[in-house]
Amino acid sequence: MTTLSIADRDMLYSLSWYMSARQTALRAALSFRTQLSVTDQTDMRVHYSGYFLNLLAATELFRETTTLQPNDFEAQLYSRLSFDGFQDGEANYSYIRELRNAVVHRGLDVTSAAHIDGNFPMILAEPIVQNQRGTKTFVAFDKYLLHVIAKCESVVGSVMLDCLNATGIFEATIYAEAAVAEHREAVKQSHAMPEHVKAIALATEFRPEWAVAAHNSAMTKLRGALAPCNAAKPSAS
C-alpha cells in the first residue's frame, strides 16, 4: 500500500481546496437575478472569475504533480475536452487557461455581456482570447459562459478522480508519526496561540490514529470536491 509523503498529502489538500472553492464560486455566481445593482454586477463578476481562477489553479497543480497521478493526465484531459464542433481538446483547455490569465493579468470582465433569460443573466462567453503576447488565439467552445462551465464540469473533476483512483490514492496511508510531529511543530510555531495555550496543547497527547482519521476525512472531502457542479440554468424564481 502506498504511503503518502507530507508533500503529497498537502498537495491533495490544496487540490481539495481549489476544487471546493470553484464549487462555492459557481454556486454564488448562479444566485444573481435581475434587476442587478452595481454591487450585484461587481459581485457576479468576482464569482464567475473565481470559478475559473480556482478550476485552473487545480488543473495546474495537478499537472505539476508527477508522483500522485499517471503521466497521461494531460492526454486524458485533452481527449475528453473534445465537443461537437470544437474537437480540439487542447485548444479548448487553452481557451479557459487564457481566459483565466486575462482575468488575472489584464482585468478582463468575463461578465461584460449577457442575455436575460426570464430573470437570469446568461453571460455571453468571451468569443476569443489570446495569450499574453498576442501570438495565439483561442475561441470559445460555446456561446454562453455557463455552457462553457457545464462542459468543464462534465470533464475536469472526473479526469482527476480517474487518475487518482488509478494510482490508489484513496487507499494510501500516511506517516502517522510524522503527522503527530508536524502537529507539535505547528503548535510551537503558531503566531495566534498564546504561550500558555501552546503549553497546554503540547502537554496533551495527540494520537497517531487521530491523524489517520483526519486524513481519511480529508479524502472524503476531496472526493466531494471533485464531483461535478450543477451548471444548468436555475429554474425561474
mmCIF file of C-alpha atoms in Angstrom:
data_model
loop_
_atom_site.group_PDB
_atom_site.id
_atom_site.type_symbol
_atom_site.label_atom_id
_atom_site.label_comp_id
_atom_site.label_asym_id
_atom_site.label_seq_id
_atom_site.Cartn_x
_atom_site.Cartn_y
_atom_site.Cartn_z
ATOM 1 C CA MET A 1 0.000 0.000 0.000
ATOM 2 C CA THR A 2 1.252 3.473 -0.908
ATOM 3 C CA THR A 3 2.275 5.771 1.914
ATOM 4 C CA LEU A 4 1.872 9.448 1.144
ATOM 5 C CA SER A 5 4.667 11.867 1.879
ATOM 6 C CA ILE A 6 3.782 15.084 3.666
ATOM 7 C CA ALA A 7 4.272 16.966 0.376
ATOM 8 C CA ASP A 8 1.914 14.606 -1.469
ATOM 9 C CA ARG A 9 -0.680 14.845 1.287
ATOM 10 C CA ASP A 10 -0.503 18.636 1.296
ATOM 11 C CA MET A 11 -0.915 18.678 -2.492
ATOM 12 C CA LEU A 12 -4.112 16.653 -2.171
ATOM 13 C CA TYR A 13 -5.427 19.037 0.486
ATOM 14 C CA SER A 14 -4.629 22.001 -1.781
ATOM 15 C CA LEU A 15 -6.387 20.306 -4.687
ATOM 16 C CA SER A 16 -9.424 19.782 -2.471
ATOM 17 C CA TRP A 17 -9.386 23.470 -1.514
ATOM 18 C CA TYR A 18 -9.244 24.720 -5.101
ATOM 19 C CA MET A 19 -11.988 22.402 -6.290
ATOM 20 C CA SER A 20 -14.185 23.225 -3.278
ATOM 21 C CA ALA A 21 -13.630 26.944 -3.884
ATOM 22 C CA ARG A 22 -14.682 26.561 -7.517
ATOM 23 C CA GLN A 23 -17.928 24.931 -6.300
ATOM 24 C CA THR A 24 -18.548 27.852 -3.957
ATOM 25 C CA ALA A 25 -17.784 30.418 -6.661
ATOM 26 C CA LEU A 26 -20.181 28.836 -9.140
ATOM 27 C CA ARG A 27 -22.940 28.465 -6.551
ATOM 28 C CA ALA A 28 -22.624 32.164 -5.719
ATOM 29 C CA ALA A 29 -22.475 33.186 -9.393
ATOM 30 C CA LEU A 30 -25.716 31.357 -10.149
ATOM 31 C CA SER A 31 -27.592 33.167 -7.369
ATOM 32 C CA PHE A 32 -27.908 36.501 -9.194
ATOM 33 C CA ARG A 33 -31.156 37.700 -10.796
ATOM 34 C CA THR A 34 -32.237 40.877 -12.490
ATOM 35 C CA GLN A 35 -32.514 43.667 -11.725
ATOM 36 C CA LEU A 36 -28.819 43.815 -10.878
ATOM 37 C CA SER A 37 -27.445 46.622 -8.751
ATOM 38 C CA VAL A 38 -23.941 47.940 -9.338
ATOM 39 C CA THR A 39 -22.789 45.885 -6.351
ATOM 40 C CA ASP A 40 -24.514 42.805 -7.774
ATOM 41 C CA GLN A 41 -22.707 43.238 -11.084
ATOM 42 C CA THR A 42 -19.359 43.508 -9.344
ATOM 43 C CA ASP A 43 -20.028 40.500 -7.138
ATOM 44 C CA MET A 44 -21.226 38.407 -10.088
ATOM 45 C CA ARG A 45 -18.040 39.261 -11.970
ATOM 46 C CA VAL A 46 -15.946 38.263 -8.952
ATOM 47 C CA HIS A 47 -17.689 34.904 -8.592
ATOM 48 C CA TYR A 48 -17.614 33.889 -12.258
ATOM 49 C CA SER A 49 -13.951 34.913 -12.361
ATOM 50 C CA GLY A 50 -13.334 32.949 -9.176
ATOM 51 C CA TYR A 51 -14.710 29.814 -10.776
ATOM 52 C CA PHE A 52 -12.050 29.876 -13.490
ATOM 53 C CA LEU A 53 -9.275 31.013 -11.143
ATOM 54 C CA ASN A 54 -9.829 28.029 -8.874
ATOM 55 C CA LEU A 55 -10.503 25.491 -11.619
ATOM 56 C CA LEU A 56 -7.289 26.391 -13.434
ATOM 57 C CA ALA A 57 -5.293 26.538 -10.205
ATOM 58 C CA ALA A 58 -6.437 22.956 -9.582
ATOM 59 C CA THR A 59 -5.565 21.696 -13.059
ATOM 60 C CA GLU A 60 -2.152 23.339 -12.975
ATOM 61 C CA LEU A 61 -1.411 21.947 -9.528
ATOM 62 C CA PHE A 62 -2.438 18.509 -10.797
ATOM 63 C CA ARG A 63 -0.347 18.802 -13.958
ATOM 64 C CA GLU A 64 2.754 19.729 -11.967
ATOM 65 C CA THR A 65 2.429 16.739 -9.635
ATOM 66 C CA THR A 66 4.068 13.629 -11.052
ATOM 67 C CA THR A 67 4.003 11.343 -8.011
ATOM 68 C CA LEU A 68 0.237 11.253 -7.473
ATOM 69 C CA GLN A 69 -1.190 10.716 -10.927
ATOM 70 C CA PRO A 70 -0.403 8.893 -14.163
ATOM 71 C CA ASN A 71 1.682 10.817 -16.655
ATOM 72 C CA ASP A 72 -1.212 10.742 -19.135
ATOM 73 C CA PHE A 73 -3.343 13.276 -17.229
ATOM 74 C CA GLU A 74 -2.959 15.913 -19.923
ATOM 75 C CA ALA A 75 -3.735 13.415 -22.680
ATOM 76 C CA GLN A 76 -6.889 12.303 -20.874
ATOM 77 C CA LEU A 77 -7.926 15.889 -20.203
ATOM 78 C CA TYR A 78 -7.449 16.983 -23.807
ATOM 79 C CA SER A 79 -9.176 13.878 -25.155
ATOM 80 C CA ARG A 80 -12.285 14.399 -23.032
ATOM 81 C CA LEU A 81 -12.439 18.175 -23.534
ATOM 82 C CA SER A 82 -13.478 17.476 -27.131
ATOM 83 C CA PHE A 83 -17.008 18.541 -28.073
ATOM 84 C CA ASP A 84 -19.157 18.641 -31.188
ATOM 85 C CA GLY A 85 -17.863 21.437 -33.371
ATOM 86 C CA PHE A 86 -14.920 22.005 -31.021
ATOM 87 C CA GLN A 87 -12.975 18.787 -31.183
ATOM 88 C CA ASP A 88 -9.512 20.112 -30.311
ATOM 89 C CA GLY A 89 -9.402 19.461 -26.579
ATOM 90 C CA GLU A 90 -6.010 21.076 -26.128
ATOM 91 C CA ALA A 91 -7.265 24.272 -27.766
ATOM 92 C CA ASN A 92 -10.375 24.181 -25.567
ATOM 93 C CA TYR A 93 -8.212 23.880 -22.466
ATOM 94 C CA SER A 94 -6.033 26.721 -23.733
ATOM 95 C CA TYR A 95 -9.177 28.861 -24.067
ATOM 96 C CA ILE A 96 -10.123 28.519 -20.404
ATOM 97 C CA ARG A 97 -6.489 28.909 -19.327
ATOM 98 C CA GLU A 98 -6.046 32.112 -21.315
ATOM 99 C CA LEU A 99 -9.447 33.337 -20.122
ATOM 100 C CA ARG A 100 -8.165 32.942 -16.568
ATOM 101 C CA ASN A 101 -4.897 34.650 -17.483
ATOM 102 C CA ALA A 102 -6.769 37.582 -18.998
ATOM 103 C CA VAL A 103 -8.795 37.940 -15.793
ATOM 104 C CA VAL A 104 -5.714 37.823 -13.578
ATOM 105 C CA HIS A 105 -3.228 39.798 -15.648
ATOM 106 C CA ARG A 106 -5.376 42.122 -17.756
ATOM 107 C CA GLY A 107 -8.530 42.612 -15.714
ATOM 108 C CA LEU A 108 -10.879 41.001 -18.223
ATOM 109 C CA ASP A 109 -14.545 41.297 -17.224
ATOM 110 C CA VAL A 110 -15.985 37.878 -18.057
ATOM 111 C CA THR A 111 -19.499 39.196 -17.334
ATOM 112 C CA SER A 112 -19.402 42.204 -19.657
ATOM 113 C CA ALA A 113 -22.213 40.948 -21.926
ATOM 114 C CA ALA A 114 -25.344 38.948 -21.182
ATOM 115 C CA HIS A 115 -28.753 37.954 -22.474
ATOM 116 C CA ILE A 116 -31.586 37.819 -19.955
ATOM 117 C CA ASP A 117 -33.495 34.536 -19.792
ATOM 118 C CA GLY A 118 -36.514 35.207 -17.597
ATOM 119 C CA ASN A 119 -34.752 36.965 -14.755
ATOM 120 C CA PHE A 120 -31.485 35.067 -15.064
ATOM 121 C CA PRO A 121 -28.445 36.718 -16.699
ATOM 122 C CA MET A 122 -26.972 34.332 -19.268
ATOM 123 C CA ILE A 123 -23.430 35.614 -19.590
ATOM 124 C CA LEU A 124 -22.003 35.520 -23.091
ATOM 125 C CA ALA A 125 -18.619 33.802 -23.265
ATOM 126 C CA GLU A 126 -15.725 35.925 -24.471
ATOM 127 C CA PRO A 127 -15.647 34.891 -28.177
ATOM 128 C CA ILE A 128 -11.862 34.786 -28.437
ATOM 129 C CA VAL A 129 -8.940 35.115 -26.069
ATOM 130 C CA GLN A 130 -5.261 35.487 -26.824
ATOM 131 C CA ASN A 131 -2.088 34.609 -24.999
ATOM 132 C CA GLN A 132 -0.256 37.455 -23.317
ATOM 133 C CA ARG A 133 1.960 38.115 -26.325
ATOM 134 C CA GLY A 134 -0.998 38.126 -28.662
ATOM 135 C CA THR A 135 0.581 35.461 -30.863
ATOM 136 C CA LYS A 136 -2.059 32.755 -30.333
ATOM 137 C CA THR A 137 -5.828 32.974 -30.428
ATOM 138 C CA PHE A 138 -8.341 30.557 -28.911
ATOM 139 C CA VAL A 139 -12.093 30.521 -29.474
ATOM 140 C CA ALA A 140 -14.884 29.857 -27.001
ATOM 141 C CA PHE A 141 -16.308 26.354 -27.294
ATOM 142 C CA ASP A 142 -19.846 27.555 -26.577
ATOM 143 C CA LYS A 143 -21.849 30.768 -26.862
ATOM 144 C CA TYR A 144 -22.700 31.194 -23.205
ATOM 145 C CA LEU A 145 -20.243 31.166 -20.325
ATOM 146 C CA LEU A 146 -22.490 28.862 -18.301
ATOM 147 C CA HIS A 147 -22.421 26.300 -21.122
ATOM 148 C CA VAL A 148 -18.618 26.532 -21.232
ATOM 149 C CA ILE A 149 -18.635 25.899 -17.488
ATOM 150 C CA ALA A 150 -21.030 22.960 -17.881
ATOM 151 C CA LYS A 151 -18.652 21.339 -20.365
ATOM 152 C CA CYS A 152 -15.720 21.886 -17.988
ATOM 153 C CA GLU A 153 -17.771 20.332 -15.199
ATOM 154 C CA SER A 154 -18.502 17.279 -17.316
ATOM 155 C CA VAL A 155 -14.790 16.569 -17.717
ATOM 156 C CA VAL A 156 -12.220 18.098 -15.376
ATOM 157 C CA GLY A 157 -13.119 16.672 -11.974
ATOM 158 C CA SER A 158 -13.865 13.221 -13.358
ATOM 159 C CA VAL A 159 -10.487 13.071 -15.133
ATOM 160 C CA MET A 160 -8.744 13.982 -11.875
ATOM 161 C CA LEU A 161 -10.754 11.402 -9.966
ATOM 162 C CA ASP A 162 -9.994 8.690 -12.525
ATOM 163 C CA CYS A 163 -6.278 9.482 -12.360
ATOM 164 C CA LEU A 164 -6.216 9.438 -8.552
ATOM 165 C CA ASN A 165 -8.176 6.183 -8.450
ATOM 166 C CA ALA A 166 -5.787 4.628 -10.956
ATOM 167 C CA THR A 167 -2.856 5.237 -8.623
ATOM 168 C CA GLY A 168 -4.681 4.106 -5.479
ATOM 169 C CA ILE A 169 -4.505 7.468 -3.752
ATOM 170 C CA PHE A 170 -7.706 6.991 -1.778
ATOM 171 C CA GLU A 171 -6.394 3.734 -0.334
ATOM 172 C CA ALA A 172 -2.990 5.208 0.535
ATOM 173 C CA THR A 173 -1.863 5.666 4.125
ATOM 174 C CA ILE A 174 0.062 8.496 5.755
ATOM 175 C CA TYR A 175 3.065 8.553 8.056
ATOM 176 C CA ALA A 176 1.030 8.956 11.236
ATOM 177 C CA GLU A 177 4.036 9.576 13.499
ATOM 178 C CA ALA A 178 5.290 12.250 11.118
ATOM 179 C CA ALA A 179 1.851 13.861 11.210
ATOM 180 C CA VAL A 180 1.990 13.919 15.011
ATOM 181 C CA ALA A 181 5.396 15.593 14.899
ATOM 182 C CA GLU A 182 4.075 18.064 12.334
ATOM 183 C CA HIS A 183 1.155 18.883 14.631
ATOM 184 C CA ARG A 184 3.501 19.619 17.529
ATOM 185 C CA GLU A 185 5.691 21.813 15.354
ATOM 186 C CA ALA A 186 2.634 23.716 14.108
ATOM 187 C CA VAL A 187 1.623 24.403 17.703
ATOM 188 C CA LYS A 188 5.119 25.644 18.547
ATOM 189 C CA GLN A 189 5.245 27.935 15.502
ATOM 190 C CA SER A 190 1.710 29.293 15.848
ATOM 191 C CA HIS A 191 1.544 33.078 15.915
ATOM 192 C CA ALA A 192 -2.085 33.016 17.101
ATOM 193 C CA MET A 193 -1.893 30.780 20.177
ATOM 194 C CA PRO A 194 -0.878 32.392 23.492
ATOM 195 C CA GLU A 195 2.082 30.712 25.140
ATOM 196 C CA HIS A 196 0.027 29.216 27.961
ATOM 197 C CA VAL A 197 -2.347 27.657 25.392
ATOM 198 C CA LYS A 198 0.616 26.264 23.481
ATOM 199 C CA ALA A 199 1.869 24.672 26.673
ATOM 200 C CA ILE A 200 -1.489 23.004 27.261
ATOM 201 C CA ALA A 201 -1.668 21.772 23.655
ATOM 202 C CA LEU A 202 1.878 20.374 23.767
ATOM 203 C CA ALA A 203 1.164 18.608 27.030
ATOM 204 C CA THR A 204 -1.941 16.975 25.568
ATOM 205 C CA GLU A 205 -1.436 13.682 23.771
ATOM 206 C CA PHE A 206 -2.107 13.774 20.046
ATOM 207 C CA ARG A 207 -2.599 10.200 18.963
ATOM 208 C CA PRO A 208 -1.430 8.874 15.579
ATOM 209 C CA GLU A 209 -4.858 7.396 14.877
ATOM 210 C CA TRP A 210 -6.321 10.885 15.103
ATOM 211 C CA ALA A 211 -4.046 11.984 12.260
ATOM 212 C CA VAL A 212 -5.169 8.997 10.204
ATOM 213 C CA ALA A 213 -8.828 9.770 10.894
ATOM 214 C CA ALA A 214 -8.332 13.408 9.919
ATOM 215 C CA HIS A 215 -6.653 12.354 6.675
ATOM 216 C CA ASN A 216 -9.442 9.923 5.841
ATOM 217 C CA SER A 217 -11.968 12.687 6.415
ATOM 218 C CA ALA A 218 -9.967 14.972 4.139
ATOM 219 C CA MET A 219 -10.001 12.330 1.391
ATOM 220 C CA THR A 220 -13.772 12.048 1.649
ATOM 221 C CA LYS A 221 -13.941 15.810 1.283
ATOM 222 C CA LEU A 222 -11.661 15.617 -1.764
ATOM 223 C CA ARG A 223 -13.969 13.133 -3.459
ATOM 224 C CA GLY A 224 -16.831 15.536 -2.902
ATOM 225 C CA ALA A 225 -14.812 18.458 -4.212
ATOM 226 C CA LEU A 226 -14.068 16.590 -7.445
ATOM 227 C CA ALA A 227 -17.757 15.906 -8.085
ATOM 228 C CA PRO A 228 -19.276 17.898 -10.956
ATOM 229 C CA CYS A 229 -21.259 21.001 -10.104
ATOM 230 C CA ASN A 230 -24.757 21.531 -11.421
ATOM 231 C CA ALA A 231 -24.108 24.149 -14.078
ATOM 232 C CA ALA A 232 -27.622 24.186 -15.555
ATOM 233 C CA LYS A 233 -29.550 27.450 -15.715
ATOM 234 C CA PRO A 234 -31.519 27.707 -12.465
ATOM 235 C CA SER A 235 -35.273 27.341 -12.591
ATOM 236 C CA ALA A 236 -37.299 30.530 -12.702
ATOM 237 C CA SER A 237 -37.809 32.044 -9.282
#
